[in-house]
Amino acid sequence: QKEVEQNSGPLSVPEGAIASLNCTYSDRGSQSFFWYRQYSGKSPELIMFIYSNGDKEDGRFTAQLNKASQYVSLLIRDSQPSDSATYLCAVNLYNQGGKLIFGQGTELSVKP
Amino acid sequence: DAGVTQSPTHLIKTRGQQVTLRCSPKSGHDTVSWYQQALGQGPQFIFQYYEEEERQRGNFPDRFSGHQFPNYSSELNVNALLLGDSALYLCASSDRPYGYTFGSGTRLTVV
């Protein structure tokens, strides 16, 4: 079992719709959780991080964490074509000195 | 405020050669991590430096080595290059054990 798993996609949504990206992790020692956006040929860009169970909202983005289910998600409301990118879920195992473990990423395509 | 800067942006090396990649962390950041990202995959952790010491290492062979300087900048060295070392190499810096900022990366092609 991979430490961090994401559906590779591609996930295709129409412009204006809600895009839902999911991520599961295997280590219950995971402390913090990150969503990065990566455009083709570019480096990852941090969108959001979350540490506590529940929802965290930032503009059109909402991160949701459920530690009991070992599940973290990212919702993108009012999706725009400019949101088309690969979204990487990353987990920080604080007890291992803070390295990030990434999933393989989910490719999102927002169609006009 | 400059973010994380990496050099060079691209390079091509021949199998068996050695390469050095460089990273300057974001101002105020003292922790530098290196990642390897193969095409279509998520970044894989190589190692992390803090206070000029390798604090943690991922599952990479000893051909991969690094260094951190007193000004917190860092180098990644790869010896005896293999075709499979072709990837995007990312440097990330932080002033905490979370909240990493990535540089633009170095695209290494081994032929």
Short mmCIF file of C-alpha atoms in Angstrom, two decimals:
data_model
loop_
_atom_site.label_atom_id
_atom_site.label_comp_id
_atom_site.label_asym_id
_atom_site.label_seq_id
_atom_site.Cartn_x
_atom_site.Cartn_y
_atom_site.Cartn_z
CA GLN A 1 0.00 0.00 0.00
CA LYS A 2 1.31 3.41 -0.97
CA GLU A 3 1.78 5.87 1.86
CA VAL A 4 -0.25 8.58 0.10
CA GLU A 5 -2.73 7.68 -2.61
CA GLN A 6 -4.60 9.82 -5.07
CA ASN A 7 -6.66 9.05 -8.13
CA SER A 8 -4.44 9.93 -11.07
CA GLY A 9 -7.37 11.13 -13.14
CA PRO A 10 -7.76 12.96 -15.33
CA LEU A 11 -10.70 14.54 -13.58
CA SER A 12 -12.73 16.65 -15.96
CA VAL A 13 -15.27 19.22 -14.77
CA PRO A 14 -17.13 22.00 -16.58
CA GLU A 15 -16.30 25.61 -15.86
CA GLY A 16 -18.16 26.87 -12.79
CA ALA A 17 -18.59 23.41 -11.27
CA ILE A 18 -17.12 22.09 -8.02
CA ALA A 19 -14.02 19.93 -8.41
CA SER A 20 -13.42 17.38 -5.68
CA LEU A 21 -9.95 15.92 -5.23
CA ASN A 22 -9.33 13.10 -2.79
CA CYS A 23 -6.35 11.69 -0.97
CA THR A 24 -5.86 8.87 1.53
CA TYR A 25 -2.82 8.19 3.68
CA SER A 26 -1.65 5.14 5.54
CA ASP A 27 0.36 6.44 8.50
CA ARG A 28 -1.73 7.48 11.49
CA GLY A 29 1.27 9.44 12.74
CA SER A 30 0.74 11.97 10.00
CA GLN A 31 0.54 15.44 11.48
CA SER A 32 -0.06 17.93 8.71
CA PHE A 33 -1.45 17.82 5.23
CA PHE A 34 -0.82 19.93 2.17
CA TRP A 35 -2.30 20.51 -1.24
CA TYR A 36 0.02 21.70 -3.99
CA ARG A 37 -0.89 22.74 -7.51
CA GLN A 38 1.53 21.99 -10.31
CA TYR A 39 1.17 23.33 -13.81
CA SER A 40 2.83 21.35 -16.56
CA GLY A 41 6.58 21.91 -16.57
CA LYS A 42 6.46 24.04 -13.42
CA SER A 43 7.23 23.41 -9.76
CA PRO A 44 4.58 22.70 -7.09
CA GLU A 45 2.84 25.71 -5.58
CA LEU A 46 1.28 25.48 -2.12
CA ILE A 47 -2.47 26.04 -2.14
CA MET A 48 -3.51 25.04 1.35
CA PHE A 49 -2.42 23.19 4.46
CA ILE A 50 -4.52 21.72 7.23
CA TYR A 51 -3.65 20.22 10.61
CA SER A 52 -6.95 19.73 12.42
CA ASN A 53 -9.99 17.65 11.65
CA GLY A 54 -12.72 19.50 9.80
CA ASP A 55 -12.82 22.06 7.05
CA LYS A 56 -10.53 24.93 6.22
CA GLU A 57 -11.60 27.47 3.63
CA ASP A 58 -9.50 29.91 1.61
CA GLY A 59 -11.30 31.69 -1.17
CA ARG A 60 -12.59 29.15 -3.67
CA PHE A 61 -10.64 26.34 -2.01
CA THR A 62 -11.74 24.17 0.91
CA ALA A 63 -9.55 21.50 2.46
CA GLN A 64 -11.24 18.78 4.49
CA LEU A 65 -9.46 16.45 6.91
CA ASN A 66 -10.76 13.32 8.59
CA LYS A 67 -7.99 11.71 10.61
CA ALA A 68 -10.16 8.80 11.74
CA SER A 69 -10.72 7.82 8.12
CA GLN A 70 -7.19 8.91 7.10
CA TYR A 71 -8.68 11.02 4.37
CA VAL A 72 -8.04 14.52 3.12
CA SER A 73 -9.78 16.29 0.26
CA LEU A 74 -9.68 19.53 -1.66
CA LEU A 75 -12.78 21.19 -3.06
CA ILE A 76 -12.48 23.87 -5.71
CA ARG A 77 -15.64 25.91 -6.12
CA ASP A 78 -16.51 27.81 -9.31
CA SER A 79 -13.75 25.98 -11.20
CA GLN A 80 -11.97 28.00 -13.86
CA PRO A 81 -9.95 26.82 -16.87
CA SER A 82 -6.92 28.32 -15.13
CA ASP A 83 -7.38 25.70 -12.38
CA SER A 84 -6.44 23.00 -14.89
CA ALA A 85 -3.30 21.47 -13.41
CA THR A 86 -2.06 18.49 -11.42
CA TYR A 87 -2.94 18.63 -7.74
CA LEU A 88 -0.54 16.96 -5.34
CA CYS A 89 -1.49 15.81 -1.87
CA ALA A 90 1.39 15.73 0.62
CA VAL A 91 1.64 14.46 4.16
CA ASN A 92 4.12 15.50 6.80
CA LEU A 93 5.23 12.87 9.30
CA TYR A 94 6.41 15.19 12.00
CA ASN A 95 7.90 12.36 13.97
CA GLN A 96 10.18 11.70 10.99
CA GLY A 97 11.70 15.13 10.95
CA GLY A 98 9.28 16.85 8.69
CA LYS A 99 9.77 15.31 5.27
CA LEU A 100 6.84 15.52 2.90
CA ILE A 101 5.43 12.37 1.34
CA PHE A 102 3.56 13.06 -1.87
CA GLY A 103 0.88 11.23 -3.72
CA GLN A 104 1.21 10.78 -7.46
CA GLY A 105 -1.09 13.69 -8.16
CA THR A 106 -4.51 14.10 -9.76
CA GLU A 107 -4.76 15.82 -13.11
CA LEU A 108 -7.68 18.25 -13.23
CA SER A 109 -9.10 19.59 -16.47
CA VAL A 110 -11.69 22.38 -16.36
CA LYS A 111 -13.56 22.66 -19.64
CA PRO A 112 -14.89 26.08 -20.74
CA ASP B 1 11.73 39.00 -1.33
CA ALA B 2 13.35 36.32 -3.44
CA GLY B 3 11.84 32.91 -3.15
CA VAL B 4 13.75 29.67 -3.51
CA THR B 5 16.19 29.85 -6.39
CA GLN B 6 17.74 26.88 -8.15
CA SER B 7 20.44 26.60 -10.74
CA PRO B 8 20.85 25.58 -13.43
CA THR B 9 17.33 25.36 -14.86
CA HIS B 10 18.20 22.66 -17.37
CA LEU B 11 21.18 20.48 -18.07
CA ILE B 12 22.11 17.45 -20.08
CA LYS B 13 24.66 14.95 -18.85
CA THR B 14 26.07 11.68 -20.12
CA ARG B 15 25.74 8.39 -18.24
CA GLY B 16 28.52 7.96 -15.72
CA GLN B 17 29.13 11.67 -15.27
CA GLN B 18 28.65 13.65 -12.07
CA VAL B 19 26.36 16.63 -11.57
CA THR B 20 25.94 19.35 -8.95
CA LEU B 21 22.69 21.22 -8.48
CA ARG B 22 22.40 24.35 -6.38
CA CYS B 23 19.70 25.89 -4.24
CA SER B 24 19.33 29.16 -2.35
CA PRO B 25 16.49 29.04 0.17
CA LYS B 26 13.92 31.72 0.75
CA SER B 27 15.13 34.49 3.03
CA GLY B 28 14.76 33.46 6.66
CA HIS B 29 14.44 29.75 5.89
CA ASP B 30 17.03 27.48 7.46
CA THR B 31 15.84 24.04 6.34
CA VAL B 32 16.39 22.76 2.82
CA SER B 33 14.95 19.59 1.32
CA TRP B 34 15.60 18.01 -2.04
CA TYR B 35 13.09 16.05 -4.08
CA GLN B 36 13.22 14.10 -7.30
CA GLN B 37 10.16 14.16 -9.54
CA ALA B 38 9.98 11.73 -12.43
CA LEU B 39 7.54 12.43 -15.23
CA GLY B 40 3.96 11.73 -14.18
CA GLN B 41 4.89 11.05 -10.55
CA GLY B 42 4.79 12.98 -7.33
CA PRO B 43 8.03 14.34 -5.86
CA GLN B 44 10.14 11.80 -3.96
CA PHE B 45 12.07 12.94 -0.90
CA ILE B 46 15.85 12.67 -1.26
CA PHE B 47 17.16 14.31 1.92
CA GLN B 48 16.83 17.29 4.21
CA TYR B 49 19.47 19.62 5.65
CA TYR B 50 19.30 21.71 8.77
CA GLU B 51 22.19 23.48 10.48
CA GLU B 52 24.54 22.05 7.85
CA GLU B 53 23.67 18.49 8.84
CA GLU B 54 21.73 15.89 6.89
CA ARG B 55 18.75 15.45 9.15
CA GLN B 56 16.83 12.85 7.22
CA ARG B 57 17.29 10.79 4.09
CA GLY B 58 14.88 9.10 1.74
CA ASN B 59 15.34 5.84 -0.12
CA PHE B 60 18.06 6.99 -2.50
CA PRO B 61 21.49 5.39 -3.07
CA ASP B 62 24.72 6.86 -1.79
CA ARG B 63 25.36 8.26 -5.27
CA PHE B 64 23.12 11.08 -4.10
CA SER B 65 24.85 13.35 -1.64
CA GLY B 66 24.40 16.88 -0.45
CA HIS B 67 25.73 19.75 1.51
CA GLN B 68 24.41 22.81 3.28
CA PHE B 69 26.51 25.92 3.73
CA PRO B 70 26.50 28.39 6.64
CA ASN B 71 24.28 30.76 4.62
CA TYR B 72 21.72 27.90 4.37
CA SER B 73 22.24 27.40 0.63
CA SER B 74 22.58 23.81 -0.46
CA GLU B 75 23.98 21.55 -3.14
CA LEU B 76 22.83 18.19 -4.43
CA ASN B 77 25.47 16.00 -6.00
CA VAL B 78 24.77 12.91 -8.04
CA ASN B 79 27.64 10.63 -9.07
CA ALA B 80 27.78 7.93 -11.75
CA LEU B 81 24.64 9.18 -13.44
CA LEU B 82 22.14 6.65 -14.76
CA LEU B 83 19.47 7.14 -17.39
CA GLY B 84 16.91 6.70 -14.60
CA ASP B 85 18.24 9.79 -12.85
CA SER B 86 16.59 11.92 -15.51
CA ALA B 87 13.98 13.96 -13.65
CA LEU B 88 12.99 17.33 -12.29
CA TYR B 89 14.97 18.04 -9.13
CA LEU B 90 13.21 20.30 -6.70
CA CYS B 91 14.58 22.17 -3.76
CA ALA B 92 12.22 23.25 -1.00
CA SER B 93 12.93 25.47 1.98
CA SER B 94 11.14 26.13 5.24
CA ASP B 95 11.64 27.84 8.57
CA ARG B 96 9.45 25.19 10.18
CA PRO B 97 9.09 21.46 9.68
CA TYR B 98 6.14 22.26 7.41
CA GLY B 99 5.02 24.92 4.98
CA TYR B 100 7.64 24.21 2.34
CA THR B 101 8.25 26.58 -0.56
CA PHE B 102 9.57 25.01 -3.74
CA GLY B 103 12.03 26.42 -6.20
CA SER B 104 11.42 26.27 -9.94
CA GLY B 105 13.50 23.12 -10.23
CA THR B 106 16.35 21.80 -12.33
CA ARG B 107 15.46 19.56 -15.26
CA LEU B 108 18.21 16.94 -15.57
CA THR B 109 18.42 14.79 -18.68
CA VAL B 110 20.87 11.91 -18.74
CA VAL B 111 21.74 10.54 -22.18
#
